[in-house]
mmCIF file of C-alpha atoms and ligand atoms in Angstrom:
data_model
loop_
_atom_site.group_PDB
_atom_site.id
_atom_site.type_symbol
_atom_site.label_atom_id
_atom_site.label_comp_id
_atom_site.label_asym_id
_atom_site.label_seq_id
_atom_site.Cartn_x
_atom_site.Cartn_y
_atom_site.Cartn_z
ATOM 1 C CA UNK A 1 21.968 -28.049 -5.966
ATOM 2 C CA UNK A 2 19.093 -27.049 -8.189
ATOM 3 C CA UNK A 3 16.696 -26.564 -5.289
ATOM 4 C CA UNK A 4 18.443 -23.248 -4.473
ATOM 5 C CA UNK A 5 17.044 -21.866 -7.697
ATOM 6 C CA UNK A 6 13.491 -23.084 -7.264
ATOM 7 C CA UNK A 7 11.090 -20.260 -7.888
ATOM 8 C CA UNK A 8 7.522 -19.614 -6.909
ATOM 9 C CA UNK A 9 5.741 -19.359 -10.221
ATOM 10 C CA UNK A 10 2.071 -18.667 -9.406
ATOM 11 C CA UNK A 11 0.537 -15.425 -10.719
ATOM 12 C CA UNK A 12 1.328 -13.039 -7.881
ATOM 13 C CA UNK A 13 -1.462 -10.490 -8.179
ATOM 14 C CA UNK A 14 -4.248 -12.494 -9.836
ATOM 15 C CA UNK A 15 -7.638 -11.546 -8.394
ATOM 16 C CA UNK A 16 -6.275 -9.100 -5.822
ATOM 17 C CA UNK A 17 -7.465 -5.605 -5.006
ATOM 18 C CA UNK A 18 -4.700 -2.979 -5.050
ATOM 19 C CA UNK A 19 -5.721 -0.723 -2.189
ATOM 20 C CA UNK A 20 -2.637 1.480 -2.104
ATOM 21 C CA UNK A 21 -1.762 3.465 -5.217
ATOM 22 C CA UNK A 22 -1.791 6.927 -6.720
ATOM 23 C CA UNK A 23 -3.943 6.240 -9.768
ATOM 24 C CA UNK A 24 -6.178 9.327 -9.566
ATOM 25 C CA UNK A 25 -4.981 12.069 -11.906
ATOM 26 C CA UNK A 26 -3.554 15.447 -10.971
ATOM 27 C CA UNK A 27 -3.941 15.600 -7.198
ATOM 28 C CA UNK A 28 -0.673 14.300 -5.748
ATOM 29 C CA UNK A 29 2.699 12.960 -6.923
ATOM 30 C CA UNK A 30 1.019 10.065 -8.739
ATOM 31 C CA UNK A 31 -0.665 10.015 -12.139
ATOM 32 C CA UNK A 32 -0.472 13.406 -13.828
ATOM 33 C CA UNK A 33 -3.277 13.072 -16.366
ATOM 34 C CA UNK A 34 -6.342 10.964 -17.126
ATOM 35 C CA UNK A 35 -4.353 9.455 -20.027
ATOM 36 C CA UNK A 36 -1.625 8.325 -17.647
ATOM 37 C CA UNK A 37 -4.237 6.786 -15.336
ATOM 38 C CA UNK A 38 -5.627 4.830 -18.296
ATOM 39 C CA UNK A 39 -2.128 3.531 -19.079
ATOM 40 C CA UNK A 40 -1.889 2.435 -15.467
ATOM 41 C CA UNK A 41 -5.197 0.591 -15.731
ATOM 42 C CA UNK A 42 -3.882 -1.274 -18.755
ATOM 43 C CA UNK A 43 -0.779 -2.294 -16.814
ATOM 44 C CA UNK A 44 -2.960 -3.369 -13.866
ATOM 45 C CA UNK A 45 -4.936 -5.612 -16.170
ATOM 46 C CA UNK A 46 -1.740 -7.311 -17.342
ATOM 47 C CA UNK A 47 -0.768 -8.035 -13.735
ATOM 48 C CA UNK A 48 -4.147 -9.672 -13.131
ATOM 49 C CA UNK A 49 -5.605 -7.320 -10.519
ATOM 50 C CA UNK A 50 -9.354 -7.612 -10.021
ATOM 51 C CA UNK A 51 -9.903 -4.126 -8.619
ATOM 52 C CA UNK A 52 -8.115 -0.945 -7.645
ATOM 53 C CA UNK A 53 -8.937 1.433 -4.793
ATOM 54 C CA UNK A 54 -6.997 4.672 -5.321
ATOM 55 C CA UNK A 55 -5.445 6.259 -2.238
ATOM 56 C CA UNK A 56 -4.147 9.790 -2.913
ATOM 57 C CA UNK A 57 -1.931 11.418 -0.300
ATOM 58 C CA UNK A 58 -3.653 13.460 2.384
ATOM 59 C CA UNK A 59 -0.696 15.376 3.714
ATOM 60 C CA UNK A 60 -1.250 18.961 4.827
ATOM 61 C CA UNK A 61 2.257 20.219 3.977
ATOM 62 C CA UNK A 62 2.516 18.827 0.447
ATOM 63 C CA UNK A 63 -0.797 17.419 -0.804
ATOM 64 C CA UNK A 64 -3.634 18.975 1.193
ATOM 65 C CA UNK A 65 -6.306 16.793 -0.389
ATOM 66 C CA UNK A 66 -9.840 16.695 0.975
ATOM 67 C CA UNK A 67 -12.737 14.294 0.324
ATOM 68 C CA UNK A 68 -13.902 16.848 -2.265
ATOM 69 C CA UNK A 69 -10.648 17.058 -4.285
ATOM 70 C CA UNK A 70 -10.394 13.270 -4.290
ATOM 71 C CA UNK A 71 -14.009 12.765 -5.286
ATOM 72 C CA UNK A 72 -13.539 15.200 -8.182
ATOM 73 C CA UNK A 73 -10.499 13.286 -9.527
ATOM 74 C CA UNK A 74 -12.360 9.989 -9.059
ATOM 75 C CA UNK A 75 -15.300 11.296 -11.081
ATOM 76 C CA UNK A 76 -12.961 12.583 -13.775
ATOM 77 C CA UNK A 77 -11.456 9.118 -14.218
ATOM 78 C CA UNK A 78 -14.842 7.395 -13.951
ATOM 79 C CA UNK A 79 -16.224 9.546 -16.767
ATOM 80 C CA UNK A 80 -13.883 8.203 -19.491
ATOM 81 C CA UNK A 81 -13.842 4.819 -21.219
ATOM 82 C CA UNK A 82 -11.483 2.372 -19.520
ATOM 83 C CA UNK A 83 -9.329 -0.204 -21.361
ATOM 84 C CA UNK A 84 -10.987 -3.537 -22.076
ATOM 85 C CA UNK A 85 -10.991 -5.930 -19.082
ATOM 86 C CA UNK A 86 -9.436 -3.273 -16.872
ATOM 87 C CA UNK A 87 -9.880 -3.831 -13.134
ATOM 88 C CA UNK A 88 -12.864 -2.140 -11.524
ATOM 89 C CA UNK A 89 -12.475 0.947 -9.316
ATOM 90 C CA UNK A 90 -15.219 0.352 -6.749
ATOM 91 C CA UNK A 91 -14.351 3.265 -4.450
ATOM 92 C CA UNK A 92 -11.511 5.441 -3.230
ATOM 93 C CA UNK A 93 -9.669 6.024 0.022
ATOM 94 C CA UNK A 94 -6.567 7.958 0.995
ATOM 95 C CA UNK A 95 -3.057 7.527 2.310
ATOM 96 C CA UNK A 96 -3.035 9.671 5.433
ATOM 97 C CA UNK A 97 0.219 11.156 6.691
ATOM 98 C CA UNK A 98 0.282 10.778 10.462
ATOM 99 C CA UNK A 99 1.465 14.229 11.534
ATOM 100 C CA UNK A 100 0.287 16.868 14.014
ATOM 101 C CA UNK A 101 -2.600 17.858 11.726
ATOM 102 C CA UNK A 102 -3.794 14.261 11.465
ATOM 103 C CA UNK A 103 -3.736 13.834 15.242
ATOM 104 C CA UNK A 104 -5.553 17.142 15.750
ATOM 105 C CA UNK A 105 -8.255 16.195 13.244
ATOM 106 C CA UNK A 106 -8.652 12.827 14.940
ATOM 107 C CA UNK A 107 -9.612 14.534 18.174
ATOM 108 C CA UNK A 108 -12.557 16.213 16.528
ATOM 109 C CA UNK A 109 -13.904 13.391 14.379
ATOM 110 C CA UNK A 110 -13.542 10.247 12.323
ATOM 111 C CA UNK A 111 -11.513 10.414 9.079
ATOM 112 C CA UNK A 112 -13.903 9.868 6.209
ATOM 113 C CA UNK A 113 -11.638 8.259 3.618
ATOM 114 C CA UNK A 114 -11.631 4.698 4.887
ATOM 115 C CA UNK A 115 -11.107 1.411 3.042
ATOM 116 C CA UNK A 116 -14.017 -1.052 3.224
ATOM 117 C CA UNK A 117 -15.555 1.342 5.799
ATOM 118 C CA UNK A 118 -13.205 0.169 8.562
ATOM 119 C CA UNK A 119 -9.521 0.313 7.569
ATOM 120 C CA UNK A 120 -7.407 3.433 7.325
ATOM 121 C CA UNK A 121 -4.169 3.525 5.322
ATOM 122 C CA UNK A 122 -1.488 5.575 7.083
ATOM 123 C CA UNK A 123 2.139 6.515 6.561
ATOM 124 C CA UNK A 124 4.755 8.453 8.542
ATOM 125 C CA UNK A 125 7.748 10.550 7.494
ATOM 126 C CA UNK A 126 10.519 8.311 6.163
ATOM 127 C CA UNK A 127 13.094 9.802 8.510
ATOM 128 C CA UNK A 128 10.894 10.566 11.513
ATOM 129 C CA UNK A 129 10.048 8.698 14.697
ATOM 130 C CA UNK A 130 7.035 6.573 15.548
ATOM 131 C CA UNK A 131 5.611 8.474 18.544
ATOM 132 C CA UNK A 132 2.694 9.960 16.622
ATOM 133 C CA UNK A 133 1.873 6.533 15.208
ATOM 134 C CA UNK A 134 1.315 5.164 18.683
ATOM 135 C CA UNK A 135 -0.895 8.109 19.588
ATOM 136 C CA UNK A 136 -2.870 7.696 16.361
ATOM 137 C CA UNK A 137 -3.304 4.007 17.003
ATOM 138 C CA UNK A 138 -4.883 4.670 20.376
ATOM 139 C CA UNK A 139 -7.281 7.299 18.999
ATOM 140 C CA UNK A 140 -8.218 5.147 16.007
ATOM 141 C CA UNK A 141 -8.925 2.075 18.088
ATOM 142 C CA UNK A 142 -11.241 4.178 20.296
ATOM 143 C CA UNK A 143 -13.199 4.928 17.137
ATOM 144 C CA UNK A 144 -13.239 1.338 15.952
ATOM 145 C CA UNK A 145 -11.000 2.017 12.934
ATOM 146 C CA UNK A 146 -8.296 -0.477 11.960
ATOM 147 C CA UNK A 147 -4.993 1.103 10.872
ATOM 148 C CA UNK A 148 -2.905 -0.309 8.024
ATOM 149 C CA UNK A 149 0.675 0.958 8.028
ATOM 150 C CA UNK A 150 1.858 1.485 4.443
ATOM 151 C CA UNK A 151 5.298 0.142 3.506
ATOM 152 C CA UNK A 152 6.744 -0.440 7.007
ATOM 153 C CA UNK A 153 9.990 -1.526 5.338
ATOM 154 C CA UNK A 154 10.641 2.019 4.098
ATOM 155 C CA UNK A 155 10.969 3.876 7.424
ATOM 156 C CA UNK A 156 14.420 4.522 8.808
ATOM 157 C CA UNK A 157 13.309 4.303 12.448
ATOM 158 C CA UNK A 158 11.812 0.839 11.971
ATOM 159 C CA UNK A 159 14.270 -1.950 11.481
ATOM 160 C CA UNK A 160 14.008 -4.944 13.769
ATOM 161 C CA UNK A 161 11.522 -7.777 13.750
ATOM 162 C CA UNK A 162 10.732 -6.899 17.384
ATOM 163 C CA UNK A 163 9.694 -3.371 16.359
ATOM 164 C CA UNK A 164 7.346 -4.693 13.689
ATOM 165 C CA UNK A 165 5.922 -7.243 16.096
ATOM 166 C CA UNK A 166 5.297 -4.484 18.637
ATOM 167 C CA UNK A 167 3.383 -2.448 16.037
ATOM 168 C CA UNK A 168 1.226 -5.434 15.208
ATOM 169 C CA UNK A 169 0.523 -6.031 18.874
ATOM 170 C CA UNK A 170 -0.663 -2.434 19.135
ATOM 171 C CA UNK A 171 -3.160 -3.126 16.340
ATOM 172 C CA UNK A 172 -1.442 -2.171 13.107
ATOM 173 C CA UNK A 173 -1.744 -4.229 9.979
ATOM 174 C CA UNK A 174 1.410 -4.136 7.854
ATOM 175 C CA UNK A 175 1.285 -3.584 4.081
ATOM 176 C CA UNK A 176 4.203 -4.555 1.867
ATOM 177 C CA UNK A 177 5.058 -2.469 -1.177
ATOM 178 C CA UNK A 178 5.716 -5.189 -3.752
ATOM 179 C CA UNK A 179 8.324 -2.952 -5.420
ATOM 180 C CA UNK A 180 10.448 -3.165 -2.257
ATOM 181 C CA UNK A 181 11.229 -6.793 -3.067
ATOM 182 C CA UNK A 182 12.695 -5.684 -6.395
ATOM 183 C CA UNK A 183 15.109 -3.268 -4.720
ATOM 184 C CA UNK A 184 13.205 -0.303 -6.160
ATOM 185 C CA UNK A 185 13.765 1.780 -2.989
ATOM 186 C CA UNK A 186 17.338 0.576 -2.455
ATOM 187 C CA UNK A 187 19.076 -2.488 -1.034
ATOM 188 C CA UNK A 188 18.338 -1.737 2.632
ATOM 189 C CA UNK A 189 14.595 -1.498 2.079
ATOM 190 C CA UNK A 190 14.729 -4.695 0.029
ATOM 191 C CA UNK A 191 16.512 -6.470 2.853
ATOM 192 C CA UNK A 192 13.985 -5.284 5.433
ATOM 193 C CA UNK A 193 11.082 -6.321 3.216
ATOM 194 C CA UNK A 194 12.571 -9.796 2.838
ATOM 195 C CA UNK A 195 13.058 -10.021 6.592
ATOM 196 C CA UNK A 196 9.481 -8.980 7.418
ATOM 197 C CA UNK A 197 8.119 -11.332 4.762
ATOM 198 C CA UNK A 198 10.153 -14.211 6.087
ATOM 199 C CA UNK A 199 8.999 -13.489 9.642
ATOM 200 C CA UNK A 200 5.391 -13.760 8.440
ATOM 201 C CA UNK A 201 4.521 -10.263 9.641
ATOM 202 C CA UNK A 202 2.973 -8.762 6.512
ATOM 203 C CA UNK A 203 -0.823 -8.792 6.320
ATOM 204 C CA UNK A 204 -1.336 -7.147 2.947
ATOM 205 C CA UNK A 205 0.484 -6.377 -0.286
ATOM 206 C CA UNK A 206 -0.061 -3.410 -2.621
ATOM 207 C CA UNK A 207 1.748 -1.623 -5.440
ATOM 208 C CA UNK A 208 1.893 2.020 -4.258
ATOM 209 C CA UNK A 209 2.098 2.666 -8.006
ATOM 210 C CA UNK A 210 2.615 6.309 -8.951
ATOM 211 C CA UNK A 211 2.913 5.797 -12.728
ATOM 212 C CA UNK A 212 2.664 3.034 -15.344
ATOM 213 C CA UNK A 213 6.337 2.085 -15.092
ATOM 214 C CA UNK A 214 5.927 1.017 -11.473
ATOM 215 C CA UNK A 215 3.349 -1.526 -12.622
ATOM 216 C CA UNK A 216 5.384 -2.632 -15.636
ATOM 217 C CA UNK A 217 8.361 -3.203 -13.333
ATOM 218 C CA UNK A 218 6.228 -5.458 -11.143
ATOM 219 C CA UNK A 219 5.867 -7.858 -14.043
ATOM 220 C CA UNK A 220 9.485 -8.831 -13.405
ATOM 221 C CA UNK A 221 8.897 -9.787 -9.760
ATOM 222 C CA UNK A 222 9.829 -13.400 -8.995
ATOM 223 C CA UNK A 223 9.815 -15.018 -5.575
ATOM 224 C CA UNK A 224 11.771 -17.878 -4.117
ATOM 225 C CA UNK A 225 9.757 -20.916 -3.112
ATOM 226 C CA UNK A 226 10.058 -19.938 0.541
ATOM 227 C CA UNK A 227 8.901 -16.377 -0.121
ATOM 228 C CA UNK A 228 6.073 -17.758 -2.241
ATOM 229 C CA UNK A 229 4.702 -19.670 0.717
ATOM 230 C CA UNK A 230 4.567 -16.495 2.791
ATOM 231 C CA UNK A 231 3.048 -14.620 -0.171
ATOM 232 C CA UNK A 232 0.276 -17.224 -0.371
ATOM 233 C CA UNK A 233 -0.647 -16.472 3.236
ATOM 234 C CA UNK A 234 -0.860 -12.747 2.507
ATOM 235 C CA UNK A 235 -2.918 -13.348 -0.645
ATOM 236 C CA UNK A 236 -5.432 -15.466 1.188
ATOM 237 C CA UNK A 237 -5.783 -12.948 4.028
ATOM 238 C CA UNK A 238 -6.249 -10.104 1.547
ATOM 239 C CA UNK A 239 -8.699 -11.939 -0.715
ATOM 240 C CA UNK A 240 -10.937 -12.495 2.291
ATOM 241 C CA UNK A 241 -10.989 -8.798 3.149
ATOM 242 C CA UNK A 242 -10.805 -6.762 -0.069
HETATM 243 FE FE1 FE2 B 301 1.622 5.745 -1.369
#
């Protein structure tokens, strides 16, 4: 019964853009120093990524970043010599926490830290509900912005395939954290990630790397043949957009 052990053996991240990570130094719970960011770039290169768009947290309660604080960290990292053949860092975005502040700011304008000028990366509290997400989705669509929900497998209030389908119908793109498939966030998250992948509901994949070890761990990721087929679909979709 050798077919049970068949693995998907293509390079998983070759040529991709990692548009969700915490590479920029010193402004959230990600990289602490420029040196650590350079170590991350080295690890990115080993995984085969073509480019990296850093997305620091914008979360009023914990990481009240602004376009200015993020630009400053971006310039700090841009000013030093990067490892040979490291992926490019063409621009930066943010990972917006959808809370009351986010909704309030949406009423008065368009968030400026977008990806490819049209996507916005959003997250919600891990243990909270999804009401604000629905409100945000409506406001964002009015402004012509396309929301990408970061790591949908990690939220306690989201569990069933029907819930994920409903989010997609509302206009959300779903982004898998690749580390979820390795059980990095626990067995339940792993199970949900496998279920969403199998249902063909993920649109994008990213690392959400906070430090070099996250990226080194990803070198151990192996997929079954069935998962590999779904992964191919995500890769193709992403390569055409980022
Ligand atoms: Fe993140």
